[in-house]
Amino acid sequence: MNGPEIHVEFAPELALFVQRRPHRTLVTDGVSSLGHAVESAGVPLTEVGTLRVDGREVPVSYVPAAGDRVEVRTVERPQRVAGAPLRFLLDVHLGTLARRLRLLGVDTAYESTDIGDPALAALSAAEKRVMLSRDRGLLRRRELWAGAYVYSTRPEDQLRDVLDRFRPELRPWTRCTACNGLLKEATKEEVADQLHGGTQRSYDVFAQCRECGRAYWKGAHHEQLVAIVERALAEFAG
């Protein structure tokens, strides 16, 4: 038997999830929450800010009644995540974004192999990290600490979106882009086993990861990295 019908208006930013139909009539079962109804329409709750019914704000646990007029708003920016320092966890498909966040000094864990949604969600909860993913099913898992959908497939746009949404503190050149460990200054002698002939002769300033031991210097790609850092600092620092 069909339950109560409700009328839902989704924020324009959520059109991606509702097949470009921001105004919908949804049939509910009369017992499930409004949050369940919104997710059933295709919108992960990680992307929902406030829910309003007939003009009043309600929690996701609210059970809708027949004729309710619902507004689904997107998250406010910058989004604050209470309860732990702001840290991220990225799935296997977001390796470039992970490296760029680390380049900017943002604490970013990344799984380079597909460990599965249950394990990712459990890791997010255990380490209190915001899960970044384009996998809507993963973002619907209840055990997540917090999560956010990555809207673009382009790393440049992904980075800008994450920085705009969460406004993490930027500390460029302080983290290892390979493992997320913190960097320290290093002498040429300390990293000599990682240097080839040309590098050995041409460079004198080095850093080294405290965790994995990887050496860093201002090599051939340094100007590209500087450009990424300068763009981020110009728009999002402070």
mmCIF file of C-alpha atoms in Angstrom:
data_model
loop_
_atom_site.group_PDB
_atom_site.id
_atom_site.type_symbol
_atom_site.label_atom_id
_atom_site.label_comp_id
_atom_site.label_asym_id
_atom_site.label_seq_id
_atom_site.Cartn_x
_atom_site.Cartn_y
_atom_site.Cartn_z
ATOM 1 C CA MET A 1 0.000 0.000 0.000
ATOM 2 C CA ASN A 2 1.287 3.427 -0.870
ATOM 3 C CA GLY A 3 1.990 5.798 1.994
ATOM 4 C CA PRO A 4 1.785 9.578 2.348
ATOM 5 C CA GLU A 5 2.882 11.735 -0.588
ATOM 6 C CA ILE A 6 5.255 14.615 0.118
ATOM 7 C CA HIS A 7 6.415 17.411 -2.146
ATOM 8 C CA VAL A 8 10.177 17.958 -2.180
ATOM 9 C CA GLU A 9 12.235 20.817 -3.574
ATOM 10 C CA PHE A 10 15.954 20.091 -3.843
ATOM 11 C CA ALA A 11 18.549 22.867 -3.889
ATOM 12 C CA PRO A 12 19.937 23.524 -7.391
ATOM 13 C CA GLU A 13 23.358 22.251 -6.298
ATOM 14 C CA LEU A 14 21.797 18.817 -5.720
ATOM 15 C CA ALA A 15 20.325 18.500 -9.216
ATOM 16 C CA LEU A 16 23.116 16.070 -10.137
ATOM 17 C CA PHE A 17 21.638 13.493 -7.773
ATOM 18 C CA VAL A 18 17.977 13.875 -8.722
ATOM 19 C CA GLN A 19 18.280 13.645 -12.507
ATOM 20 C CA ARG A 20 17.844 17.386 -12.998
ATOM 21 C CA ARG A 21 14.387 17.299 -11.415
ATOM 22 C CA PRO A 22 14.589 19.668 -8.430
ATOM 23 C CA HIS A 23 10.844 19.429 -7.706
ATOM 24 C CA ARG A 24 9.614 15.946 -6.884
ATOM 25 C CA THR A 25 6.597 14.226 -5.396
ATOM 26 C CA LEU A 26 7.756 11.315 -3.284
ATOM 27 C CA VAL A 27 5.645 8.481 -1.937
ATOM 28 C CA THR A 28 6.769 7.495 1.566
ATOM 29 C CA ASP A 29 5.902 4.458 3.679
ATOM 30 C CA GLY A 30 4.615 6.419 6.650
ATOM 31 C CA VAL A 31 7.237 5.136 9.083
ATOM 32 C CA SER A 32 10.676 5.844 7.593
ATOM 33 C CA SER A 33 12.537 9.098 8.254
ATOM 34 C CA LEU A 34 12.795 12.086 5.976
ATOM 35 C CA GLY A 35 16.527 11.376 5.730
ATOM 36 C CA HIS A 36 15.719 7.927 4.335
ATOM 37 C CA ALA A 37 13.336 9.469 1.799
ATOM 38 C CA VAL A 38 15.956 11.976 0.653
ATOM 39 C CA GLU A 39 18.576 9.257 0.245
ATOM 40 C CA SER A 40 16.082 7.074 -1.627
ATOM 41 C CA ALA A 41 15.679 9.956 -4.077
ATOM 42 C CA GLY A 42 19.421 9.729 -4.753
ATOM 43 C CA VAL A 43 20.951 12.410 -2.523
ATOM 44 C CA PRO A 44 23.628 11.306 -0.008
ATOM 45 C CA LEU A 45 23.013 12.912 3.372
ATOM 46 C CA THR A 46 26.625 14.099 3.347
ATOM 47 C CA GLU A 47 25.462 16.677 0.789
ATOM 48 C CA VAL A 48 22.414 17.857 2.733
ATOM 49 C CA GLY A 49 22.539 20.935 4.932
ATOM 50 C CA THR A 50 19.191 21.747 6.521
ATOM 51 C CA LEU A 51 15.818 20.134 5.940
ATOM 52 C CA ARG A 52 12.741 22.325 6.202
ATOM 53 C CA VAL A 53 9.124 21.175 6.296
ATOM 54 C CA ASP A 54 6.503 23.848 5.685
ATOM 55 C CA GLY A 55 9.103 26.457 6.572
ATOM 56 C CA ARG A 56 10.394 24.951 9.825
ATOM 57 C CA GLU A 57 13.702 23.154 10.233
ATOM 58 C CA VAL A 58 13.467 19.448 11.069
ATOM 59 C CA PRO A 59 16.050 16.717 11.786
ATOM 60 C CA VAL A 60 16.758 13.884 9.351
ATOM 61 C CA SER A 61 14.882 11.598 11.770
ATOM 62 C CA TYR A 62 11.599 13.452 11.179
ATOM 63 C CA VAL A 63 8.858 11.157 9.825
ATOM 64 C CA PRO A 64 7.051 12.997 7.014
ATOM 65 C CA ALA A 65 3.292 13.301 6.865
ATOM 66 C CA ALA A 66 0.981 13.502 3.860
ATOM 67 C CA GLY A 67 1.166 16.842 2.089
ATOM 68 C CA ASP A 68 4.422 17.995 3.694
ATOM 69 C CA ARG A 69 6.300 20.502 1.586
ATOM 70 C CA VAL A 70 9.997 19.799 2.053
ATOM 71 C CA GLU A 71 13.015 21.944 1.195
ATOM 72 C CA VAL A 72 16.335 20.100 0.941
ATOM 73 C CA ARG A 73 19.202 22.551 1.195
ATOM 74 C CA THR A 74 22.852 21.938 0.489
ATOM 75 C CA VAL A 75 25.634 22.182 3.072
ATOM 76 C CA GLU A 76 26.796 25.645 4.047
ATOM 77 C CA ARG A 77 30.336 26.633 3.139
ATOM 78 C CA PRO A 78 32.746 26.597 4.779
ATOM 79 C CA GLN A 79 31.507 23.365 6.311
ATOM 80 C CA ARG A 80 32.603 22.762 9.887
ATOM 81 C CA VAL A 81 33.209 19.218 11.109
ATOM 82 C CA ALA A 82 33.122 19.153 14.894
ATOM 83 C CA GLY A 83 34.696 16.602 17.188
ATOM 84 C CA ALA A 84 38.160 16.075 15.717
ATOM 85 C CA PRO A 85 40.911 17.876 13.797
ATOM 86 C CA LEU A 86 40.019 18.209 10.127
ATOM 87 C CA ARG A 87 41.555 15.249 8.298
ATOM 88 C CA PHE A 88 40.624 13.440 5.104
ATOM 89 C CA LEU A 89 40.455 9.909 3.736
ATOM 90 C CA LEU A 90 40.308 9.385 -0.043
ATOM 91 C CA ASP A 91 39.370 6.256 -1.945
ATOM 92 C CA VAL A 92 41.391 4.555 -4.666
ATOM 93 C CA HIS A 93 40.058 6.769 -7.470
ATOM 94 C CA LEU A 94 41.323 10.076 -6.033
ATOM 95 C CA GLY A 95 45.092 9.625 -6.012
ATOM 96 C CA THR A 96 45.923 12.922 -7.737
ATOM 97 C CA LEU A 97 43.687 14.865 -5.371
ATOM 98 C CA ALA A 98 45.338 13.133 -2.412
ATOM 99 C CA ARG A 99 48.805 14.125 -3.584
ATOM 100 C CA ARG A 100 47.754 17.741 -4.110
ATOM 101 C CA LEU A 101 46.163 18.007 -0.686
ATOM 102 C CA ARG A 102 49.346 16.592 0.853
ATOM 103 C CA LEU A 103 51.406 19.063 -1.179
ATOM 104 C CA LEU A 104 49.431 21.795 0.586
ATOM 105 C CA GLY A 105 50.114 20.244 3.989
ATOM 106 C CA VAL A 106 46.606 18.848 4.528
ATOM 107 C CA ASP A 107 46.453 15.602 6.523
ATOM 108 C CA THR A 108 45.231 13.176 3.850
ATOM 109 C CA ALA A 109 45.079 9.406 4.075
ATOM 110 C CA TYR A 110 44.684 7.553 0.781
ATOM 111 C CA GLU A 111 44.084 3.920 -0.091
ATOM 112 C CA SER A 112 45.936 3.078 -3.318
ATOM 113 C CA THR A 113 44.161 -0.276 -3.552
ATOM 114 C CA ASP A 114 40.449 -1.005 -3.395
ATOM 115 C CA ILE A 115 39.906 -2.218 0.165
ATOM 116 C CA GLY A 116 36.109 -2.108 -0.148
ATOM 117 C CA ASP A 117 33.442 0.230 1.158
ATOM 118 C CA PRO A 118 33.011 -1.406 4.600
ATOM 119 C CA ALA A 119 36.740 -1.119 5.342
ATOM 120 C CA LEU A 120 36.895 2.495 4.139
ATOM 121 C CA ALA A 121 33.901 3.467 6.249
ATOM 122 C CA ALA A 122 35.386 1.737 9.286
ATOM 123 C CA LEU A 123 38.713 3.524 8.757
ATOM 124 C CA SER A 124 36.922 6.867 8.475
ATOM 125 C CA ALA A 125 35.219 6.196 11.810
ATOM 126 C CA ALA A 126 38.305 4.833 13.572
ATOM 127 C CA GLU A 127 40.563 7.741 12.571
ATOM 128 C CA LYS A 128 37.799 10.382 12.488
ATOM 129 C CA ARG A 129 38.528 11.385 8.909
ATOM 130 C CA VAL A 130 36.201 12.981 6.384
ATOM 131 C CA MET A 131 35.640 10.460 3.585
ATOM 132 C CA LEU A 132 36.011 12.019 0.121
ATOM 133 C CA SER A 133 34.624 9.944 -2.714
ATOM 134 C CA ARG A 134 32.567 9.899 -5.906
ATOM 135 C CA ASP A 135 30.966 6.648 -4.752
ATOM 136 C CA ARG A 136 27.464 7.528 -3.551
ATOM 137 C CA GLY A 137 26.959 4.103 -2.013
ATOM 138 C CA LEU A 138 30.046 4.536 0.152
ATOM 139 C CA LEU A 139 28.862 7.949 1.326
ATOM 140 C CA ARG A 140 25.558 6.426 2.449
ATOM 141 C CA ARG A 141 27.210 4.053 4.922
ATOM 142 C CA ARG A 142 26.088 4.874 8.442
ATOM 143 C CA GLU A 143 29.432 4.123 10.104
ATOM 144 C CA LEU A 144 31.240 6.977 8.319
ATOM 145 C CA TRP A 145 32.673 9.646 10.588
ATOM 146 C CA ALA A 146 31.814 12.280 7.990
ATOM 147 C CA GLY A 147 31.880 12.429 4.217
ATOM 148 C CA ALA A 148 31.675 14.580 1.126
ATOM 149 C CA TYR A 149 30.963 13.885 -2.517
ATOM 150 C CA VAL A 150 33.666 14.927 -4.997
ATOM 151 C CA TYR A 151 31.698 16.517 -7.811
ATOM 152 C CA SER A 152 34.274 16.857 -10.584
ATOM 153 C CA THR A 153 36.470 14.362 -12.393
ATOM 154 C CA ARG A 154 39.197 16.990 -12.962
ATOM 155 C CA PRO A 155 41.852 17.166 -10.217
ATOM 156 C CA GLU A 156 42.091 20.969 -10.472
ATOM 157 C CA ASP A 157 38.363 21.369 -9.866
ATOM 158 C CA GLN A 158 38.339 18.656 -7.199
ATOM 159 C CA LEU A 159 41.028 20.452 -5.216
ATOM 160 C CA ARG A 160 39.322 23.818 -5.455
ATOM 161 C CA ASP A 161 35.988 22.336 -4.387
ATOM 162 C CA VAL A 162 37.434 20.599 -1.309
ATOM 163 C CA LEU A 163 39.367 23.707 -0.262
ATOM 164 C CA ASP A 164 36.294 25.888 -0.741
ATOM 165 C CA ARG A 165 34.011 23.514 1.142
ATOM 166 C CA PHE A 166 36.168 22.759 4.176
ATOM 167 C CA ARG A 167 38.795 25.548 4.242
ATOM 168 C CA PRO A 168 41.520 23.374 5.819
ATOM 169 C CA GLU A 169 44.649 25.042 7.162
ATOM 170 C CA LEU A 170 47.268 25.111 4.408
ATOM 171 C CA ARG A 171 50.902 24.380 5.269
ATOM 172 C CA PRO A 172 52.594 23.733 1.900
ATOM 173 C CA TRP A 173 55.745 21.636 1.584
ATOM 174 C CA THR A 174 55.348 20.006 5.009
ATOM 175 C CA ARG A 175 53.983 16.566 4.062
ATOM 176 C CA CYS A 176 55.177 13.645 1.978
ATOM 177 C CA THR A 177 53.030 13.373 -1.140
ATOM 178 C CA ALA A 178 53.677 9.622 -1.192
ATOM 179 C CA CYS A 179 52.674 8.597 2.336
ATOM 180 C CA ASN A 180 51.346 11.721 4.149
ATOM 181 C CA GLY A 181 54.208 11.725 6.676
ATOM 182 C CA LEU A 182 55.744 14.967 7.884
ATOM 183 C CA LEU A 183 58.920 16.264 6.230
ATOM 184 C CA LYS A 184 62.169 17.377 7.831
ATOM 185 C CA GLU A 185 65.235 19.111 6.471
ATOM 186 C CA ALA A 186 67.911 16.719 5.314
ATOM 187 C CA THR A 187 71.539 16.917 4.238
ATOM 188 C CA LYS A 188 72.788 15.583 0.923
ATOM 189 C CA GLU A 189 74.602 12.879 2.808
ATOM 190 C CA GLU A 190 71.416 11.686 4.518
ATOM 191 C CA VAL A 191 69.633 11.123 1.199
ATOM 192 C CA ALA A 192 72.640 10.224 -0.950
ATOM 193 C CA ASP A 193 71.359 6.720 -1.661
ATOM 194 C CA GLN A 194 68.333 8.227 -3.478
ATOM 195 C CA LEU A 195 70.295 10.639 -5.678
ATOM 196 C CA HIS A 196 71.490 10.004 -9.208
ATOM 197 C CA GLY A 197 74.509 11.662 -10.774
ATOM 198 C CA GLY A 198 72.850 14.828 -12.086
ATOM 199 C CA THR A 199 70.834 15.405 -8.947
ATOM 200 C CA GLN A 200 73.881 14.769 -6.781
ATOM 201 C CA ARG A 201 75.778 17.512 -8.630
ATOM 202 C CA SER A 202 72.975 20.056 -9.128
ATOM 203 C CA TYR A 203 71.101 20.252 -5.828
ATOM 204 C CA ASP A 204 72.082 21.001 -2.259
ATOM 205 C CA VAL A 205 68.766 21.576 -0.452
ATOM 206 C CA PHE A 206 66.735 18.511 0.495
ATOM 207 C CA ALA A 207 63.878 17.357 2.669
ATOM 208 C CA GLN A 208 63.058 13.857 3.806
ATOM 209 C CA CYS A 209 59.905 12.153 5.018
ATOM 210 C CA ARG A 210 60.064 11.169 8.675
ATOM 211 C CA GLU A 211 57.878 8.120 7.971
ATOM 212 C CA CYS A 212 58.943 6.517 4.685
ATOM 213 C CA GLY A 213 62.340 8.201 4.201
ATOM 214 C CA ARG A 214 61.588 9.538 0.721
ATOM 215 C CA ALA A 215 63.819 12.442 -0.326
ATOM 216 C CA TYR A 216 62.586 15.701 -1.896
ATOM 217 C CA TRP A 217 64.346 18.456 -3.802
ATOM 218 C CA LYS A 218 63.424 21.198 -6.292
ATOM 219 C CA GLY A 219 63.525 19.038 -9.386
ATOM 220 C CA ALA A 220 62.138 19.287 -12.911
ATOM 221 C CA HIS A 221 58.478 19.484 -11.850
ATOM 222 C CA HIS A 222 58.973 22.013 -9.078
ATOM 223 C CA GLU A 223 57.552 24.960 -11.045
ATOM 224 C CA GLN A 224 54.306 23.066 -11.677
ATOM 225 C CA LEU A 225 53.999 22.296 -7.987
ATOM 226 C CA VAL A 226 54.719 25.915 -7.059
ATOM 227 C CA ALA A 227 51.905 27.018 -9.368
ATOM 228 C CA ILE A 228 49.434 24.680 -7.615
ATOM 229 C CA VAL A 229 50.522 25.957 -4.205
ATOM 230 C CA GLU A 230 50.398 29.627 -5.171
ATOM 231 C CA ARG A 231 46.908 29.326 -6.652
ATOM 232 C CA ALA A 232 45.615 27.632 -3.513
ATOM 233 C CA LEU A 233 47.224 30.148 -1.178
ATOM 234 C CA ALA A 234 45.964 33.107 -3.187
ATOM 235 C CA GLU A 235 42.364 31.936 -2.954
ATOM 236 C CA PHE A 236 42.091 29.984 0.278
ATOM 237 C CA ALA A 237 44.822 30.982 2.741
ATOM 238 C CA GLY A 238 43.805 32.861 5.851
#
